[in-house]
């Protein structure tokens, strides 16, 4: 145990995600109850270290009632990299390095260590601070589930619930109107939300960045259903899919994309099949609102484990879930290694086995 810790900071960086408040609560309660430390909330990503007057104390009262709340009580930003912070100078945007200032402000705040909660980008910044000697540990966050050093990031399960619920609702209206419903979900360059929600939501077509597809094959699957007497279809599209060069009628798609993947694909299906198509872009609904029980539990375990890492003096590490156990890995192992869907993995296999098509380009 390191006895020289008195005060720790906590920051949430990057896009928000359900469960952030659960991690903050876990950190605050464990730090105070187990070790008697003071906890400071660093507001809006790392901005609170550039402007320390914006930081605020987090005591037990401050985190009361926040476990079911979405968002983050200390705010976040996905634009605040203190090593390359964008500022306006003489009417021009320039990048400045505020990292030394952040470290000085940590000392002024008497902050002995900090927990950084974030995705790949934010944890990369935490690693840069670690390499400058800052005592820092990390917690993996993302609805995209795209960090390979952990089995699951918190936030993913909630996003999955939202996407699956949307598919269940689209299912009934698609069936009534004999329509093709296209749902575009988030996930950045990974297809996890689309794949999991697609299977859980009993869709007919799943399109993900990891599996190149053609619109001919997608339309063919929809036509086959028609022939079998099923006049409606559900298509889930990951926002990051790589669009094929041509639509199902041989027309090239605009490059770069002028519309979202879901809209382009929906329009192309309508043009090629003559079916009535509707497109829903789920967007930030997946990121907001109350976290699922799974995410609340994972967030709490991650928060407590981060405090334990600090207590043991194990800095430069990120907590993670391996199987059923909370463990940790070094930042170097955690950042920059992307978790993408394995096209040959068991989940894609299961989806194919039950008749879901990925529109594979062969
Ligand atoms: O990484 C989380 C995520 O929600 C992605 O799924 C999505 O592509 C992106 O963030 C959206 O970012 P923003 O909130 O900046 O629009």
mmCIF file of C-alpha atoms and ligand atoms in Angstrom:
data_model
loop_
_atom_site.group_PDB
_atom_site.id
_atom_site.type_symbol
_atom_site.label_atom_id
_atom_site.label_comp_id
_atom_site.label_asym_id
_atom_site.label_seq_id
_atom_site.Cartn_x
_atom_site.Cartn_y
_atom_site.Cartn_z
ATOM 1 C CA UNK A 1 0.000 0.000 0.000
ATOM 2 C CA UNK A 2 1.232 3.533 -0.760
ATOM 3 C CA UNK A 3 0.634 5.642 2.329
ATOM 4 C CA UNK A 4 1.533 8.941 0.673
ATOM 5 C CA UNK A 5 -1.836 9.321 -1.061
ATOM 6 C CA UNK A 6 -4.145 11.888 0.500
ATOM 7 C CA UNK A 7 -6.073 13.300 -2.435
ATOM 8 C CA UNK A 8 -7.021 11.863 -5.815
ATOM 9 C CA UNK A 9 -8.641 13.414 -8.856
ATOM 10 C CA UNK A 10 -11.139 11.875 -11.252
ATOM 11 C CA UNK A 11 -11.774 12.944 -14.814
ATOM 12 C CA UNK A 12 -14.143 11.762 -17.551
ATOM 13 C CA UNK A 13 -12.973 12.331 -21.134
ATOM 14 C CA UNK A 14 -14.242 11.759 -24.665
ATOM 15 C CA UNK A 15 -17.885 11.107 -25.544
ATOM 16 C CA UNK A 16 -20.141 10.445 -22.569
ATOM 17 C CA UNK A 17 -21.582 7.025 -21.931
ATOM 18 C CA UNK A 18 -24.042 5.412 -19.502
ATOM 19 C CA UNK A 19 -22.206 4.256 -16.371
ATOM 20 C CA UNK A 20 -19.762 7.177 -16.015
ATOM 21 C CA UNK A 21 -21.536 8.320 -12.866
ATOM 22 C CA UNK A 22 -21.421 4.774 -11.505
ATOM 23 C CA UNK A 23 -17.627 4.760 -11.853
ATOM 24 C CA UNK A 24 -17.337 8.194 -10.218
ATOM 25 C CA UNK A 25 -19.550 7.040 -7.344
ATOM 26 C CA UNK A 26 -17.524 3.831 -6.927
ATOM 27 C CA UNK A 27 -14.283 5.832 -6.830
ATOM 28 C CA UNK A 28 -15.566 8.412 -4.352
ATOM 29 C CA UNK A 29 -17.146 5.918 -1.980
ATOM 30 C CA UNK A 30 -14.197 3.502 -2.012
ATOM 31 C CA UNK A 31 -11.612 6.290 -1.677
ATOM 32 C CA UNK A 32 -13.415 7.825 1.297
ATOM 33 C CA UNK A 33 -14.732 4.682 2.994
ATOM 34 C CA UNK A 34 -11.686 2.472 2.540
ATOM 35 C CA UNK A 35 -8.815 4.957 2.662
ATOM 36 C CA UNK A 36 -10.082 8.280 3.975
ATOM 37 C CA UNK A 37 -8.835 10.129 0.871
ATOM 38 C CA UNK A 38 -10.190 13.372 -0.507
ATOM 39 C CA UNK A 39 -11.565 13.191 -4.070
ATOM 40 C CA UNK A 40 -11.543 16.091 -6.527
ATOM 41 C CA UNK A 41 -13.713 16.060 -9.661
ATOM 42 C CA UNK A 42 -11.706 17.399 -12.620
ATOM 43 C CA UNK A 43 -14.388 19.026 -14.752
ATOM 44 C CA UNK A 44 -14.814 18.635 -18.524
ATOM 45 C CA UNK A 45 -12.124 16.122 -19.375
ATOM 46 C CA UNK A 46 -8.679 17.528 -18.618
ATOM 47 C CA UNK A 47 -9.917 21.140 -18.864
ATOM 48 C CA UNK A 48 -10.233 21.216 -15.073
ATOM 49 C CA UNK A 49 -6.466 20.805 -14.810
ATOM 50 C CA UNK A 50 -5.880 23.763 -17.123
ATOM 51 C CA UNK A 51 -8.420 25.845 -15.152
ATOM 52 C CA UNK A 52 -8.190 24.310 -11.625
ATOM 53 C CA UNK A 53 -10.703 26.805 -10.215
ATOM 54 C CA UNK A 54 -13.310 24.767 -12.117
ATOM 55 C CA UNK A 55 -12.496 21.563 -10.187
ATOM 56 C CA UNK A 56 -14.763 20.614 -7.329
ATOM 57 C CA UNK A 57 -14.676 18.364 -4.317
ATOM 58 C CA UNK A 58 -16.632 15.141 -4.526
ATOM 59 C CA UNK A 59 -17.789 13.819 -1.172
ATOM 60 C CA UNK A 60 -20.311 11.094 -0.382
ATOM 61 C CA UNK A 61 -23.140 13.619 -0.616
ATOM 62 C CA UNK A 62 -21.999 14.800 -4.066
ATOM 63 C CA UNK A 63 -22.351 11.296 -5.502
ATOM 64 C CA UNK A 64 -25.597 10.466 -3.757
ATOM 65 C CA UNK A 65 -28.308 9.257 -6.143
ATOM 66 C CA UNK A 66 -26.153 9.353 -9.276
ATOM 67 C CA UNK A 67 -25.844 5.609 -10.001
ATOM 68 C CA UNK A 68 -28.935 5.458 -12.254
ATOM 69 C CA UNK A 69 -28.154 8.766 -13.950
ATOM 70 C CA UNK A 70 -26.743 8.903 -17.477
ATOM 71 C CA UNK A 71 -24.015 11.359 -18.472
ATOM 72 C CA UNK A 72 -21.297 12.500 -16.087
ATOM 73 C CA UNK A 73 -21.705 14.890 -13.165
ATOM 74 C CA UNK A 74 -18.238 16.349 -13.823
ATOM 75 C CA UNK A 75 -18.756 16.969 -17.547
ATOM 76 C CA UNK A 76 -16.658 15.771 -20.455
ATOM 77 C CA UNK A 77 -15.302 16.900 -23.801
ATOM 78 C CA UNK A 78 -13.833 15.157 -26.797
ATOM 79 C CA UNK A 79 -11.823 18.203 -27.830
ATOM 80 C CA UNK A 80 -9.624 18.851 -24.810
ATOM 81 C CA UNK A 81 -6.233 17.195 -25.384
ATOM 82 C CA UNK A 82 -3.929 19.172 -23.052
ATOM 83 C CA UNK A 83 -0.877 18.079 -25.087
ATOM 84 C CA UNK A 84 -2.336 19.698 -28.222
ATOM 85 C CA UNK A 85 -5.011 22.104 -27.027
ATOM 86 C CA UNK A 86 -6.676 24.229 -29.666
ATOM 87 C CA UNK A 87 -6.692 27.940 -28.840
ATOM 88 C CA UNK A 88 -7.362 31.067 -30.871
ATOM 89 C CA UNK A 89 -4.377 33.377 -31.273
ATOM 90 C CA UNK A 90 -4.512 36.461 -33.496
ATOM 91 C CA UNK A 91 -7.651 35.121 -35.123
ATOM 92 C CA UNK A 92 -5.946 31.802 -35.957
ATOM 93 C CA UNK A 93 -6.539 28.388 -34.400
ATOM 94 C CA UNK A 94 -3.288 26.961 -33.036
ATOM 95 C CA UNK A 95 -2.432 23.945 -30.858
ATOM 96 C CA UNK A 96 -0.610 24.543 -27.575
ATOM 97 C CA UNK A 97 0.846 22.093 -25.051
ATOM 98 C CA UNK A 98 -0.701 22.668 -21.598
ATOM 99 C CA UNK A 99 0.560 19.419 -20.041
ATOM 100 C CA UNK A 100 3.179 21.068 -17.763
ATOM 101 C CA UNK A 101 0.545 23.524 -16.574
ATOM 102 C CA UNK A 102 -1.769 20.584 -15.780
ATOM 103 C CA UNK A 103 0.953 18.892 -13.733
ATOM 104 C CA UNK A 104 1.665 22.146 -11.863
ATOM 105 C CA UNK A 105 -2.044 22.560 -11.163
ATOM 106 C CA UNK A 106 -2.270 18.991 -9.869
ATOM 107 C CA UNK A 107 0.430 19.931 -7.361
ATOM 108 C CA UNK A 108 -1.393 23.153 -6.449
ATOM 109 C CA UNK A 109 -4.561 21.143 -5.837
ATOM 110 C CA UNK A 110 -2.443 18.680 -3.791
ATOM 111 C CA UNK A 111 -3.712 15.952 -6.069
ATOM 112 C CA UNK A 112 -1.421 12.958 -5.512
ATOM 113 C CA UNK A 113 -2.912 10.729 -8.213
ATOM 114 C CA UNK A 114 -5.793 10.650 -10.663
ATOM 115 C CA UNK A 115 -8.241 8.244 -12.262
ATOM 116 C CA UNK A 116 -8.945 8.898 -15.925
ATOM 117 C CA UNK A 117 -12.141 7.383 -17.312
ATOM 118 C CA UNK A 118 -12.211 7.279 -21.091
ATOM 119 C CA UNK A 119 -11.828 5.501 -24.376
ATOM 120 C CA UNK A 120 -8.749 4.950 -26.475
ATOM 121 C CA UNK A 121 -7.997 8.650 -27.094
ATOM 122 C CA UNK A 122 -8.429 9.743 -23.471
ATOM 123 C CA UNK A 123 -6.444 6.798 -22.116
ATOM 124 C CA UNK A 124 -3.683 7.631 -24.609
ATOM 125 C CA UNK A 125 -3.496 11.103 -23.030
ATOM 126 C CA UNK A 126 -3.442 9.481 -19.575
ATOM 127 C CA UNK A 127 -0.498 7.389 -20.764
ATOM 128 C CA UNK A 128 1.350 10.530 -21.888
ATOM 129 C CA UNK A 129 0.852 11.988 -18.390
ATOM 130 C CA UNK A 130 2.043 8.705 -16.886
ATOM 131 C CA UNK A 131 5.237 8.903 -18.934
ATOM 132 C CA UNK A 132 5.800 12.399 -17.502
ATOM 133 C CA UNK A 133 5.699 10.903 -13.997
ATOM 134 C CA UNK A 134 2.048 11.567 -13.094
ATOM 135 C CA UNK A 135 0.453 8.917 -10.891
ATOM 136 C CA UNK A 136 -2.506 7.939 -13.025
ATOM 137 C CA UNK A 137 -4.733 4.896 -13.567
ATOM 138 C CA UNK A 138 -7.476 4.364 -16.152
ATOM 139 C CA UNK A 139 -10.981 2.974 -16.565
ATOM 140 C CA UNK A 140 -12.170 1.838 -20.033
ATOM 141 C CA UNK A 141 -15.335 3.538 -21.291
ATOM 142 C CA UNK A 142 -17.143 3.299 -24.607
ATOM 143 C CA UNK A 143 -20.503 2.334 -25.976
ATOM 144 C CA UNK A 144 -18.513 1.058 -28.987
ATOM 145 C CA UNK A 145 -16.784 -1.744 -27.014
ATOM 146 C CA UNK A 146 -13.722 -1.174 -29.176
ATOM 147 C CA UNK A 147 -10.892 -1.565 -26.642
ATOM 148 C CA UNK A 148 -9.216 -4.931 -26.994
ATOM 149 C CA UNK A 149 -7.530 -4.992 -23.573
ATOM 150 C CA UNK A 150 -10.854 -5.574 -21.839
ATOM 151 C CA UNK A 151 -13.609 -8.060 -22.606
ATOM 152 C CA UNK A 152 -16.199 -5.311 -22.209
ATOM 153 C CA UNK A 153 -16.237 -1.545 -21.775
ATOM 154 C CA UNK A 154 -19.032 -0.158 -19.610
ATOM 155 C CA UNK A 155 -21.751 1.624 -21.611
ATOM 156 C CA UNK A 156 -21.875 -1.015 -24.322
ATOM 157 C CA UNK A 157 -24.576 -3.071 -22.632
ATOM 158 C CA UNK A 158 -26.849 -0.054 -22.233
ATOM 159 C CA UNK A 159 -26.367 1.011 -25.865
ATOM 160 C CA UNK A 160 -27.199 -2.537 -26.853
ATOM 161 C CA UNK A 161 -30.438 -2.428 -24.870
ATOM 162 C CA UNK A 162 -31.443 0.816 -26.574
ATOM 163 C CA UNK A 163 -30.626 -0.527 -30.049
ATOM 164 C CA UNK A 164 -32.423 -3.825 -29.399
ATOM 165 C CA UNK A 165 -35.474 -2.024 -28.060
ATOM 166 C CA UNK A 166 -35.509 0.139 -31.198
ATOM 167 C CA UNK A 167 -35.346 -2.977 -33.381
ATOM 168 C CA UNK A 168 -38.198 -4.622 -31.473
ATOM 169 C CA UNK A 169 -40.301 -1.534 -32.091
ATOM 170 C CA UNK A 170 -39.321 -1.307 -35.759
ATOM 171 C CA UNK A 171 -40.133 -5.003 -36.153
ATOM 172 C CA UNK A 172 -43.836 -4.620 -35.452
ATOM 173 C CA UNK A 173 -44.343 -1.565 -37.625
ATOM 174 C CA UNK A 174 -42.271 -3.100 -40.451
ATOM 175 C CA UNK A 175 -44.503 -6.169 -40.360
ATOM 176 C CA UNK A 176 -47.753 -4.158 -40.348
ATOM 177 C CA UNK A 177 -46.728 -2.023 -43.338
ATOM 178 C CA UNK A 178 -44.776 -4.695 -45.253
ATOM 179 C CA UNK A 179 -41.775 -2.378 -45.239
ATOM 180 C CA UNK A 180 -38.031 -2.602 -45.089
ATOM 181 C CA UNK A 181 -36.793 -0.864 -41.962
ATOM 182 C CA UNK A 182 -33.156 0.228 -41.844
ATOM 183 C CA UNK A 183 -31.699 1.091 -38.441
ATOM 184 C CA UNK A 184 -28.322 2.836 -38.288
ATOM 185 C CA UNK A 185 -26.490 2.377 -35.004
ATOM 186 C CA UNK A 186 -23.277 3.853 -33.589
ATOM 187 C CA UNK A 187 -19.994 2.048 -33.013
ATOM 188 C CA UNK A 188 -17.478 4.161 -34.907
ATOM 189 C CA UNK A 189 -15.217 1.694 -36.808
ATOM 190 C CA UNK A 190 -16.425 -1.380 -34.939
ATOM 191 C CA UNK A 191 -19.593 -3.367 -35.619
ATOM 192 C CA UNK A 192 -20.280 -4.613 -32.087
ATOM 193 C CA UNK A 193 -23.518 -2.725 -31.436
ATOM 194 C CA UNK A 194 -24.895 -3.680 -34.871
ATOM 195 C CA UNK A 195 -23.880 -7.335 -34.506
ATOM 196 C CA UNK A 196 -25.163 -7.873 -30.959
ATOM 197 C CA UNK A 197 -28.340 -5.833 -31.402
ATOM 198 C CA UNK A 198 -28.908 -7.438 -34.793
ATOM 199 C CA UNK A 199 -28.878 -10.931 -33.322
ATOM 200 C CA UNK A 200 -30.834 -9.918 -30.199
ATOM 201 C CA UNK A 201 -33.331 -7.955 -32.314
ATOM 202 C CA UNK A 202 -33.879 -10.807 -34.780
ATOM 203 C CA UNK A 203 -32.986 -8.789 -37.875
ATOM 204 C CA UNK A 204 -32.554 -10.192 -41.359
ATOM 205 C CA UNK A 205 -29.503 -8.230 -42.536
ATOM 206 C CA UNK A 206 -26.516 -6.983 -40.513
ATOM 207 C CA UNK A 207 -23.994 -4.652 -42.155
ATOM 208 C CA UNK A 208 -20.764 -3.992 -40.233
ATOM 209 C CA UNK A 209 -17.406 -2.378 -41.069
ATOM 210 C CA UNK A 210 -15.571 -5.683 -40.654
ATOM 211 C CA UNK A 211 -17.475 -7.483 -43.458
ATOM 212 C CA UNK A 212 -17.477 -5.880 -46.931
ATOM 213 C CA UNK A 213 -20.901 -6.214 -48.575
ATOM 214 C CA UNK A 214 -22.681 -5.549 -51.843
ATOM 215 C CA UNK A 215 -26.123 -3.999 -52.197
ATOM 216 C CA UNK A 216 -27.033 -6.731 -54.710
ATOM 217 C CA UNK A 217 -26.603 -9.345 -51.987
ATOM 218 C CA UNK A 218 -28.578 -7.297 -49.466
ATOM 219 C CA UNK A 219 -31.447 -6.825 -51.937
ATOM 220 C CA UNK A 220 -31.283 -10.479 -52.895
ATOM 221 C CA UNK A 221 -31.832 -11.464 -49.250
ATOM 222 C CA UNK A 222 -34.850 -9.151 -49.071
ATOM 223 C CA UNK A 223 -36.262 -10.602 -52.308
ATOM 224 C CA UNK A 224 -35.786 -14.159 -51.030
ATOM 225 C CA UNK A 225 -37.855 -13.273 -47.984
ATOM 226 C CA UNK A 226 -40.587 -11.884 -50.256
ATOM 227 C CA UNK A 227 -40.653 -15.120 -52.239
ATOM 228 C CA UNK A 228 -40.988 -17.012 -48.951
ATOM 229 C CA UNK A 229 -43.997 -14.839 -48.084
ATOM 230 C CA UNK A 230 -42.216 -12.529 -45.631
ATOM 231 C CA UNK A 231 -42.956 -9.069 -46.942
ATOM 232 C CA UNK A 232 -40.994 -7.090 -44.412
ATOM 233 C CA UNK A 233 -37.318 -6.995 -43.522
ATOM 234 C CA UNK A 234 -35.118 -5.446 -40.851
ATOM 235 C CA UNK A 235 -31.642 -4.213 -41.715
ATOM 236 C CA UNK A 236 -29.202 -2.971 -39.065
ATOM 237 C CA UNK A 237 -26.317 -0.849 -40.314
ATOM 238 C CA UNK A 238 -23.231 0.096 -38.294
ATOM 239 C CA UNK A 239 -22.435 3.776 -38.878
ATOM 240 C CA UNK A 240 -18.853 2.933 -39.866
ATOM 241 C CA UNK A 241 -19.607 0.455 -42.679
ATOM 242 C CA UNK A 242 -17.421 0.719 -45.751
ATOM 243 C CA UNK A 243 -19.844 1.539 -48.531
ATOM 244 C CA UNK A 244 -19.501 -0.598 -51.636
ATOM 245 C CA UNK A 245 -18.433 1.256 -54.773
ATOM 246 C CA UNK A 246 -21.821 0.803 -56.434
ATOM 247 C CA UNK A 247 -25.456 0.483 -55.424
ATOM 248 C CA UNK A 248 -27.651 -2.454 -56.474
ATOM 249 C CA UNK A 249 -28.424 -0.788 -59.822
ATOM 250 C CA UNK A 250 -24.738 -0.303 -60.638
ATOM 251 C CA UNK A 251 -24.707 3.435 -59.827
ATOM 252 C CA UNK A 252 -21.621 4.676 -57.931
ATOM 253 C CA UNK A 253 -22.074 5.974 -54.387
ATOM 254 C CA UNK A 254 -20.812 9.511 -53.788
ATOM 255 C CA UNK A 255 -17.299 9.666 -52.374
ATOM 256 C CA UNK A 256 -16.882 11.083 -49.769
ATOM 257 C CA UNK A 257 -20.273 10.179 -48.324
ATOM 258 C CA UNK A 258 -22.830 12.941 -48.614
ATOM 259 C CA UNK A 259 -25.333 11.229 -46.326
ATOM 260 C CA UNK A 260 -25.186 8.717 -43.505
ATOM 261 C CA UNK A 261 -24.607 5.068 -44.396
ATOM 262 C CA UNK A 262 -28.135 4.168 -43.263
ATOM 263 C CA UNK A 263 -29.758 6.693 -45.595
ATOM 264 C CA UNK A 264 -27.587 5.733 -48.582
ATOM 265 C CA UNK A 265 -28.296 2.048 -48.031
ATOM 266 C CA UNK A 266 -32.028 2.609 -47.435
ATOM 267 C CA UNK A 267 -32.348 4.657 -50.636
ATOM 268 C CA UNK A 268 -30.417 2.042 -52.601
ATOM 269 C CA UNK A 269 -32.658 -0.779 -51.318
ATOM 270 C CA UNK A 270 -35.789 1.163 -52.222
ATOM 271 C CA UNK A 271 -34.486 1.924 -55.717
ATOM 272 C CA UNK A 272 -33.499 -1.682 -56.416
ATOM 273 C CA UNK A 273 -36.385 -3.588 -54.812
ATOM 274 C CA UNK A 274 -39.257 -1.119 -55.174
ATOM 275 C CA UNK A 275 -40.045 -1.791 -51.514
ATOM 276 C CA UNK A 276 -41.236 0.922 -49.206
ATOM 277 C CA UNK A 277 -38.177 1.663 -47.042
ATOM 278 C CA UNK A 278 -37.869 3.756 -43.890
ATOM 279 C CA UNK A 279 -34.576 4.692 -42.234
ATOM 280 C CA UNK A 280 -34.027 5.387 -38.538
ATOM 281 C CA UNK A 281 -30.750 6.835 -37.297
ATOM 282 C CA UNK A 282 -30.590 6.040 -33.605
ATOM 283 C CA UNK A 283 -27.696 8.412 -32.868
ATOM 284 C CA UNK A 284 -27.035 9.761 -29.404
ATOM 285 C CA UNK A 285 -30.113 8.099 -27.912
ATOM 286 C CA UNK A 286 -27.711 5.153 -27.505
ATOM 287 C CA UNK A 287 -25.425 7.252 -25.330
ATOM 288 C CA UNK A 288 -27.926 8.910 -23.026
ATOM 289 C CA UNK A 289 -30.166 7.839 -20.209
ATOM 290 C CA UNK A 290 -29.997 5.405 -17.382
ATOM 291 C CA UNK A 291 -27.346 2.647 -17.447
ATOM 292 C CA UNK A 292 -28.403 -1.002 -17.451
ATOM 293 C CA UNK A 293 -27.884 -3.039 -14.251
ATOM 294 C CA UNK A 294 -24.918 -4.773 -15.940
ATOM 295 C CA UNK A 295 -23.261 -1.414 -16.634
ATOM 296 C CA UNK A 296 -24.007 -0.133 -13.129
ATOM 297 C CA UNK A 297 -22.330 -3.188 -11.646
ATOM 298 C CA UNK A 298 -19.359 -3.080 -14.027
ATOM 299 C CA UNK A 299 -18.939 0.681 -13.505
ATOM 300 C CA UNK A 300 -18.953 0.218 -9.723
ATOM 301 C CA UNK A 301 -16.424 -2.626 -9.881
ATOM 302 C CA UNK A 302 -14.172 -0.619 -12.215
ATOM 303 C CA UNK A 303 -14.313 2.448 -9.946
ATOM 304 C CA UNK A 304 -13.414 0.458 -6.835
ATOM 305 C CA UNK A 305 -10.669 -1.426 -8.701
ATOM 306 C CA UNK A 306 -9.150 1.862 -9.903
ATOM 307 C CA UNK A 307 -8.940 3.085 -6.302
ATOM 308 C CA UNK A 308 -7.339 -0.221 -5.301
ATOM 309 C CA UNK A 309 -4.708 0.188 -8.054
ATOM 310 C CA UNK A 310 -3.802 3.605 -6.635
ATOM 311 C CA UNK A 311 -3.675 2.210 -3.099
ATOM 312 C CA UNK A 312 -1.270 -0.484 -4.275
ATOM 313 C CA UNK A 313 0.857 2.043 -6.148
ATOM 314 C CA UNK A 314 0.178 0.340 -9.497
ATOM 315 C CA UNK A 315 0.176 3.384 -11.755
ATOM 316 C CA UNK A 316 0.088 3.535 -15.550
ATOM 317 C CA UNK A 317 -2.485 0.761 -15.621
ATOM 318 C CA UNK A 318 -6.082 0.408 -16.772
ATOM 319 C CA UNK A 319 -8.628 -1.778 -14.999
ATOM 320 C CA UNK A 320 -10.309 -4.319 -17.253
ATOM 321 C CA UNK A 321 -12.673 -7.272 -17.286
ATOM 322 C CA UNK A 322 -11.208 -10.644 -18.228
ATOM 323 C CA UNK A 323 -13.858 -13.356 -18.142
ATOM 324 C CA UNK A 324 -15.608 -12.706 -14.855
ATOM 325 C CA UNK A 325 -12.619 -11.135 -13.091
ATOM 326 C CA UNK A 326 -11.592 -7.511 -12.768
ATOM 327 C CA UNK A 327 -7.887 -7.267 -13.573
ATOM 328 C CA UNK A 328 -5.571 -4.603 -14.980
ATOM 329 C CA UNK A 329 -3.216 -4.053 -17.928
ATOM 330 C CA UNK A 330 -0.568 -1.439 -18.639
ATOM 331 C CA UNK A 331 -1.602 1.646 -20.595
ATOM 332 C CA UNK A 332 0.880 0.602 -23.271
ATOM 333 C CA UNK A 333 -1.048 -2.649 -23.725
ATOM 334 C CA UNK A 334 -4.427 -0.945 -23.403
ATOM 335 C CA UNK A 335 -4.246 1.885 -25.901
ATOM 336 C CA UNK A 336 -3.996 1.662 -29.655
ATOM 337 C CA UNK A 337 -5.111 -1.947 -29.891
ATOM 338 C CA UNK A 338 -8.509 -1.902 -31.426
ATOM 339 C CA UNK A 339 -11.225 -4.489 -30.730
ATOM 340 C CA UNK A 340 -13.125 -5.280 -33.918
ATOM 341 C CA UNK A 341 -15.619 -7.997 -34.784
ATOM 342 C CA UNK A 342 -13.948 -11.187 -35.990
ATOM 343 C CA UNK A 343 -15.750 -12.117 -39.237
ATOM 344 C CA UNK A 344 -14.852 -15.743 -38.509
ATOM 345 C CA UNK A 345 -15.847 -15.591 -34.834
ATOM 346 C CA UNK A 346 -18.649 -17.539 -33.184
ATOM 347 C CA UNK A 347 -21.124 -14.653 -33.067
ATOM 348 C CA UNK A 348 -20.967 -14.016 -36.804
ATOM 349 C CA UNK A 349 -21.160 -17.774 -37.302
ATOM 350 C CA UNK A 350 -24.250 -17.993 -35.065
ATOM 351 C CA UNK A 351 -25.903 -15.145 -36.957
ATOM 352 C CA UNK A 352 -25.223 -16.794 -40.310
ATOM 353 C CA UNK A 353 -26.409 -20.171 -39.004
ATOM 354 C CA UNK A 354 -29.811 -18.743 -38.097
ATOM 355 C CA UNK A 355 -30.184 -17.152 -41.531
ATOM 356 C CA UNK A 356 -29.000 -13.574 -41.037
ATOM 357 C CA UNK A 357 -27.132 -12.238 -44.077
ATOM 358 C CA UNK A 358 -24.123 -9.908 -43.983
ATOM 359 C CA UNK A 359 -24.383 -9.191 -47.735
ATOM 360 C CA UNK A 360 -20.841 -10.515 -48.172
ATOM 361 C CA UNK A 361 -18.839 -9.304 -51.085
ATOM 362 C CA UNK A 362 -17.186 -12.414 -52.520
HETATM 363 O O1 LIG B 1 -17.364 6.659 -29.420
HETATM 364 C C1 LIG B 1 -18.688 6.849 -29.054
HETATM 365 C C2 LIG B 1 -19.484 7.476 -30.164
HETATM 366 O O2 LIG B 1 -20.830 7.608 -29.723
HETATM 367 C C3 LIG B 1 -19.413 6.749 -31.497
HETATM 368 O O3 LIG B 1 -20.205 5.591 -31.521
HETATM 369 C C4 LIG B 1 -19.845 7.850 -32.437
HETATM 370 O O4 LIG B 1 -19.318 7.636 -33.732
HETATM 371 C C5 LIG B 1 -19.254 9.073 -31.820
HETATM 372 O O5 LIG B 1 -19.005 8.779 -30.455
HETATM 373 C C6 LIG B 1 -20.130 10.292 -31.912
HETATM 374 O O6 LIG B 1 -19.404 11.377 -31.391
HETATM 375 P P1 LIG B 1 -20.026 12.823 -31.136
HETATM 376 O O7 LIG B 1 -20.728 12.759 -29.804
HETATM 377 O O8 LIG B 1 -18.856 13.723 -31.116
HETATM 378 O O9 LIG B 1 -21.004 13.098 -32.233
#
